[in-house]
Tab-separated table of C-alpha atoms in Angstrom:
chain	number	residue	atom	x	y	z
A	1	MET	CA	-19.359	-0.774	-71.225
A	2	LEU	CA	-21.621	-2.619	-73.926
A	3	ASP	CA	-25.659	-1.878	-73.510
A	4	VAL	CA	-27.448	-4.544	-75.557
A	5	ARG	CA	-31.025	-3.686	-75.599
A	6	ALA	CA	-33.597	-5.694	-77.707
A	7	PRO	CA	-35.037	-4.091	-80.886
A	8	ALA	CA	-38.512	-2.805	-80.806
A	9	THR	CA	-39.374	-4.353	-82.817
A	10	LEU	CA	-39.999	-7.481	-80.393
A	11	GLY	CA	-42.194	-5.776	-78.615
A	12	PRO	CA	-42.261	-4.925	-74.479
A	13	ALA	CA	-39.496	-7.164	-72.038
A	14	HIS	CA	-41.315	-9.577	-70.302
A	15	ARG	CA	-40.137	-10.484	-67.203
A	16	TYR	CA	-39.929	-14.492	-66.380
A	17	GLY	CA	-41.825	-16.362	-64.146
A	18	ARG	CA	-41.280	-17.844	-61.041
A	19	LEU	CA	-39.214	-20.107	-61.199
A	20	THR	CA	-39.620	-23.817	-60.089
A	21	PHE	CA	-37.716	-26.641	-59.219
A	22	ALA	CA	-37.898	-30.718	-60.179
A	23	ARG	CA	-38.854	-32.364	-57.055
A	24	ARG	CA	-36.465	-34.607	-55.567
A	25	THR	CA	-36.406	-38.314	-54.867
A	26	ALA	CA	-34.616	-40.490	-52.468
A	27	ASN	CA	-34.784	-43.779	-51.218
A	28	SER	CA	-35.006	-43.726	-47.494
A	29	GLU	CA	-32.856	-44.585	-45.238
A	30	ALA	CA	-35.412	-44.983	-42.379
A	31	TYR	CA	-34.275	-48.639	-41.919
A	32	LEU	CA	-31.729	-48.208	-41.168
A	33	ALA	CA	-32.062	-45.989	-38.550
A	34	GLY	CA	-32.002	-48.476	-35.908
A	35	ASP	CA	-28.300	-49.958	-37.072
A	36	LEU	CA	-27.345	-46.765	-37.304
A	37	ARG	CA	-28.338	-45.909	-33.626
A	38	ASN	CA	-25.830	-49.137	-32.926
A	39	LEU	CA	-23.396	-47.748	-34.617
A	40	ILE	CA	-22.635	-44.614	-32.677
A	41	ASN	CA	-23.073	-46.617	-29.531
A	42	ALA	CA	-19.981	-49.460	-31.108
A	43	VAL	CA	-18.065	-46.196	-32.127
A	44	CYS	CA	-18.351	-44.783	-28.530
A	45	GLY	CA	-17.697	-48.266	-26.900
A	46	ARG	CA	-14.709	-48.812	-29.464
A	47	VAL	CA	-12.700	-45.536	-28.905
A	48	THR	CA	-13.052	-44.975	-25.053
A	49	SER	CA	-12.239	-48.059	-24.298
A	50	THR	CA	-8.859	-48.457	-26.997
A	51	THR	CA	-7.683	-44.642	-26.515
A	52	ARG	CA	-7.777	-42.835	-23.079
A	53	LEU	CA	-9.909	-40.720	-25.074
A	54	GLN	CA	-14.077	-40.089	-23.025
A	55	THR	CA	-17.298	-38.447	-24.931
A	56	LYS	CA	-20.525	-38.306	-22.838
A	57	ASP	CA	-22.658	-37.463	-25.998
A	58	CYS	CA	-23.070	-41.285	-26.483
A	59	SER	CA	-25.299	-40.838	-23.534
A	60	GLN	CA	-27.107	-37.201	-25.863
A	61	PRO	CA	-30.311	-37.535	-27.961
A	62	PRO	CA	-28.959	-36.022	-31.659
A	63	PRO	CA	-29.087	-31.122	-31.102
A	64	ALA	CA	-31.753	-30.303	-32.372
A	65	SER	CA	-29.534	-27.803	-35.322
A	66	SER	CA	-28.534	-31.096	-37.225
A	67	PHE	CA	-29.787	-32.244	-40.411
A	68	MET	CA	-29.955	-32.549	-44.045
A	69	ALA	CA	-30.257	-29.484	-45.573
A	70	ASP	CA	-32.185	-28.337	-48.665
A	71	PRO	CA	-30.274	-25.504	-49.916
A	72	VAL	CA	-32.390	-23.683	-51.307
A	73	ARG	CA	-35.734	-24.155	-49.444
A	74	LYS	CA	-33.370	-23.622	-46.115
A	75	TYR	CA	-30.937	-20.383	-47.395
A	76	GLY	CA	-31.930	-18.923	-50.720
A	77	TRP	CA	-28.743	-20.620	-52.314
A	78	THR	CA	-29.776	-20.515	-56.242
A	79	GLY	CA	-29.630	-18.270	-58.787
A	80	PRO	CA	-30.750	-14.343	-58.129
A	81	TYR	CA	-31.658	-15.733	-54.701
A	82	CYS	CA	-28.642	-15.851	-54.228
A	83	ARG	CA	-28.088	-12.119	-54.349
A	84	LYS	CA	-30.401	-11.914	-51.265
A	85	VAL	CA	-28.224	-13.847	-48.717
A	86	ASN	CA	-25.224	-12.402	-49.906
A	87	MET	CA	-23.979	-15.053	-51.861
A	88	ASP	CA	-23.358	-15.561	-56.125
A	89	CYS	CA	-24.734	-19.080	-57.015
A	90	LEU	CA	-24.115	-20.263	-60.265
A	91	GLY	CA	-26.035	-22.652	-60.635
A	92	ASP	CA	-29.557	-24.049	-59.961
A	93	GLN	CA	-27.654	-25.900	-56.255
A	94	GLN	CA	-30.264	-28.520	-56.660
A	95	ASP	CA	-27.130	-31.240	-57.384
A	96	ALA	CA	-26.563	-31.917	-54.056
A	97	ALA	CA	-28.092	-32.737	-50.420
A	98	TYR	CA	-26.253	-31.269	-47.454
A	99	TYR	CA	-25.446	-31.379	-44.518
A	100	LEU	CA	-23.662	-28.158	-42.255
A	101	ALA	CA	-22.466	-28.839	-39.067
A	102	PRO	CA	-21.851	-26.116	-36.588
A	103	PRO	CA	-17.784	-24.483	-35.766
A	104	LEU	CA	-16.506	-27.134	-33.370
A	105	PRO	CA	-12.913	-26.514	-32.027
A	106	LEU	CA	-9.500	-27.727	-32.680
A	107	ASP	CA	-7.112	-26.859	-30.419
A	108	SER	CA	-7.461	-28.819	-26.713
A	109	GLY	CA	-6.712	-31.676	-28.429
A	110	GLN	CA	-10.797	-32.967	-29.146
A	111	VAL	CA	-11.514	-35.906	-31.834
A	112	TYR	CA	-14.364	-35.881	-33.136
A	113	ALA	CA	-15.704	-38.794	-35.140
A	114	VAL	CA	-18.446	-38.267	-38.075
A	115	VAL	CA	-20.688	-41.277	-38.126
A	116	ASP	CA	-23.307	-41.635	-40.616
A	117	THR	CA	-24.608	-43.551	-44.436
A	118	LEU	CA	-22.672	-43.481	-47.706
A	119	ALA	CA	-25.503	-41.751	-49.674
A	120	THR	CA	-23.174	-43.958	-52.451
A	121	GLN	CA	-23.797	-46.746	-50.548
A	122	THR	CA	-27.931	-46.804	-50.316
A	123	GLY	CA	-28.233	-45.472	-54.225
A	124	ASN	CA	-29.024	-42.114	-52.865
A	125	ALA	CA	-25.595	-40.258	-54.418
A	126	THR	CA	-23.346	-40.779	-57.830
A	127	TYR	CA	-20.956	-39.419	-55.406
A	128	ALA	CA	-20.328	-38.705	-52.048
A	129	ALA	CA	-17.685	-35.370	-50.207
A	130	LEU	CA	-16.872	-34.816	-46.965
A	131	SER	CA	-15.386	-31.848	-45.824
A	132	VAL	CA	-13.199	-29.664	-43.428
A	133	ASN	CA	-14.288	-26.072	-43.599
A	134	ASN	CA	-12.341	-23.231	-42.064
A	135	ALA	CA	-15.059	-21.709	-40.106
A	136	SER	CA	-13.634	-18.147	-39.930
A	137	LEU	CA	-13.534	-17.798	-43.194
A	138	LEU	CA	-16.457	-20.800	-44.572
A	139	GLU	CA	-13.491	-21.827	-46.724
A	140	GLY	CA	-12.911	-25.249	-47.426
A	141	VAL	CA	-9.826	-26.122	-46.707
A	142	THR	CA	-9.848	-30.478	-47.451
A	143	ASN	CA	-12.245	-33.711	-48.626
A	144	VAL	CA	-12.533	-36.862	-47.802
A	145	LEU	CA	-13.924	-38.583	-51.330
A	146	ASP	CA	-16.051	-41.755	-50.545
A	147	THR	CA	-14.682	-43.589	-51.877
A	148	THR	CA	-12.223	-43.187	-48.829
A	149	LEU	CA	-15.523	-43.414	-46.909
A	150	LYS	CA	-16.576	-46.844	-48.224
A	151	GLY	CA	-15.563	-49.718	-45.774
A	152	SER	CA	-14.655	-47.398	-42.729
A	153	ALA	CA	-17.699	-48.942	-40.318
A	154	ASP	CA	-16.514	-52.196	-42.070
A	155	SER	CA	-14.695	-53.843	-38.818
A	156	TYR	CA	-18.052	-52.850	-36.986
A	157	SER	CA	-20.319	-55.830	-39.120
A	158	GLY	CA	-19.905	-57.946	-36.255
A	159	THR	CA	-21.999	-55.604	-34.551
A	160	VAL	CA	-24.493	-53.779	-36.609
A	161	LYS	CA	-26.614	-54.707	-39.993
A	162	HIS	CA	-25.822	-53.030	-42.819
A	163	SER	CA	-22.193	-52.495	-41.504
A	164	GLY	CA	-21.599	-51.247	-45.786
A	165	LYS	CA	-24.237	-48.539	-46.029
A	166	PHE	CA	-22.244	-46.377	-43.387
A	167	PHE	CA	-19.175	-44.556	-42.662
A	168	VAL	CA	-17.088	-42.921	-40.098
A	169	HIS	CA	-14.651	-40.489	-40.409
A	170	TYR	CA	-12.277	-38.860	-37.459
A	171	PHE	CA	-10.939	-35.433	-37.643
A	172	THR	CA	-8.090	-33.897	-35.077
A	173	ARG	CA	-5.405	-31.673	-34.800
A	174	ASN	CA	-3.205	-34.683	-34.585
A	175	CYS	CA	-4.526	-38.103	-35.739
A	176	ALA	CA	-2.425	-40.276	-32.906
A	177	ALA	CA	-4.838	-40.014	-30.162
A	178	LEU	CA	-6.604	-42.463	-31.801
A	179	HIS	CA	-3.374	-45.411	-31.511
A	180	GLY	CA	-4.605	-49.062	-31.804
A	181	LEU	CA	-8.012	-48.105	-33.233
A	182	ALA	CA	-9.788	-50.903	-36.120
A	183	GLY	CA	-8.645	-48.234	-39.489
A	184	TRP	CA	-6.639	-45.832	-38.292
A	185	PRO	CA	-4.901	-43.298	-39.381
A	186	GLU	CA	-7.197	-44.539	-42.670
A	187	ASN	CA	-10.001	-43.072	-40.993
A	188	CYS	CA	-8.427	-39.898	-39.818
A	189	THR	CA	-8.221	-36.542	-41.369
A	190	GLN	CA	-5.591	-34.448	-39.352
A	191	ILE	CA	-5.894	-31.051	-39.821
A	192	THR	CA	-2.564	-28.803	-39.843
A	193	ASP	CA	-2.005	-25.619	-38.952
A	194	GLN	CA	-1.894	-24.941	-42.115
A	195	MET	CA	-4.592	-26.104	-43.438
A	196	LEU	CA	-6.601	-23.778	-40.712
A	197	PRO	CA	-4.946	-21.674	-38.376
A	198	PRO	CA	-4.732	-22.458	-34.573
A	199	ARG	CA	-6.971	-20.055	-32.149
A	200	SER	CA	-3.796	-18.501	-30.911
A	201	ASP	CA	-2.608	-16.843	-34.354
A	202	THR	CA	-3.554	-13.742	-33.812
A	203	SER	CA	-2.899	-12.069	-37.874
A	204	ALA	CA	-4.855	-15.625	-39.630
A	205	GLU	CA	-7.707	-14.270	-41.616
A	206	GLY	CA	-11.267	-14.151	-40.693
A	207	ASP	CA	-13.992	-13.915	-37.664
A	208	PRO	CA	-11.650	-14.240	-35.189
A	209	ALA	CA	-13.906	-15.711	-32.335
A	210	LEU	CA	-13.892	-18.395	-35.084
A	211	HIS	CA	-9.974	-18.721	-35.030
A	212	GLY	CA	-8.950	-22.696	-34.710
A	213	MET	CA	-12.868	-23.719	-35.288
A	214	PHE	CA	-13.747	-26.076	-38.221
A	215	MET	CA	-17.474	-27.044	-39.594
A	216	ALA	CA	-17.721	-30.423	-41.396
A	217	ALA	CA	-19.706	-30.521	-43.791
A	218	LEU	CA	-21.332	-33.897	-46.650
A	219	ARG	CA	-22.489	-33.147	-49.516
A	220	ASP	CA	-24.256	-36.322	-51.074
A	221	TYR	CA	-23.824	-35.410	-55.210
A	222	ILE	CA	-26.566	-37.017	-58.111
A	223	LYS	CA	-29.607	-39.388	-57.052
A	224	PRO	CA	-28.714	-41.789	-60.249
A	225	GLY	CA	-30.691	-42.081	-62.951
A	226	THR	CA	-31.795	-37.618	-62.091
A	227	GLU	CA	-30.923	-34.670	-62.330
A	228	GLN	CA	-30.810	-33.621	-58.661
A	229	GLY	CA	-29.448	-34.586	-55.187
A	230	PRO	CA	-31.412	-36.712	-53.085
A	231	GLY	CA	-34.216	-35.237	-51.156
A	232	SER	CA	-32.839	-34.963	-48.468
A	233	ARG	CA	-35.658	-35.676	-46.047
A	234	LYS	CA	-35.916	-39.288	-46.619
A	235	LEU	CA	-31.427	-39.419	-45.531
A	236	LEU	CA	-29.728	-40.460	-41.942
A	237	THR	CA	-28.914	-37.062	-40.253
A	238	PRO	CA	-25.126	-37.422	-39.212
A	239	ARG	CA	-24.209	-37.809	-35.908
A	240	ILE	CA	-20.986	-36.208	-34.937
A	241	LEU	CA	-19.396	-37.319	-31.410
A	242	THR	CA	-17.320	-35.671	-29.868
A	243	PHE	CA	-13.714	-36.866	-28.211
A	244	THR	CA	-11.786	-34.994	-25.021
A	245	ARG	CA	-8.872	-36.107	-22.710
A	246	PRO	CA	-9.613	-37.052	-18.903
């Protein structure tokens, strides 16, 4: 073990002061809130009329737990403070705004639509990624990049203003459930058993109560012209719609 000490000639050691963070900025997406509601309704209407799937989510308000998170202030994900939440953060975690969905089950034929603004198109991100995470391990298993999400809401341009500033993407075990839907299968990510073991796999690693469940996460990186991610309070929160078979 190498023990490095400052020479006595430098005087007593001085601790660093309290960490402070540069102020984040963002272009407010509030003007798109009505368009987002219209897009959500349009997605629900199109999916239920084109496929055998149904949903109750369109008639429900967004969950209170939904928010775009500032990982530093909300979770303490930065530098030495990460140790208090049993994480090892090498960076300051100021590079992105995050959305973390609650764990969602996959093994009964569920299809999930994630609908939101695409921050690269609203001027709030240099790049973005929508990921699938194994809830039992809190481990990412695949990513959908902004280059794929771009244009995924264009087929709604006839009824939704600013459709180019939004994305619509689906997650399920079998994308064939969306056969015939506009944008199928490009706008659907199939979560295989190899990516995320089913609930019935008792030998799988992780928390058994969360086997067969995934968490969707949206990450908006580096607002153009700054060195930080966008200020999360000015971003619209993603909406996740659950579709099931009758």
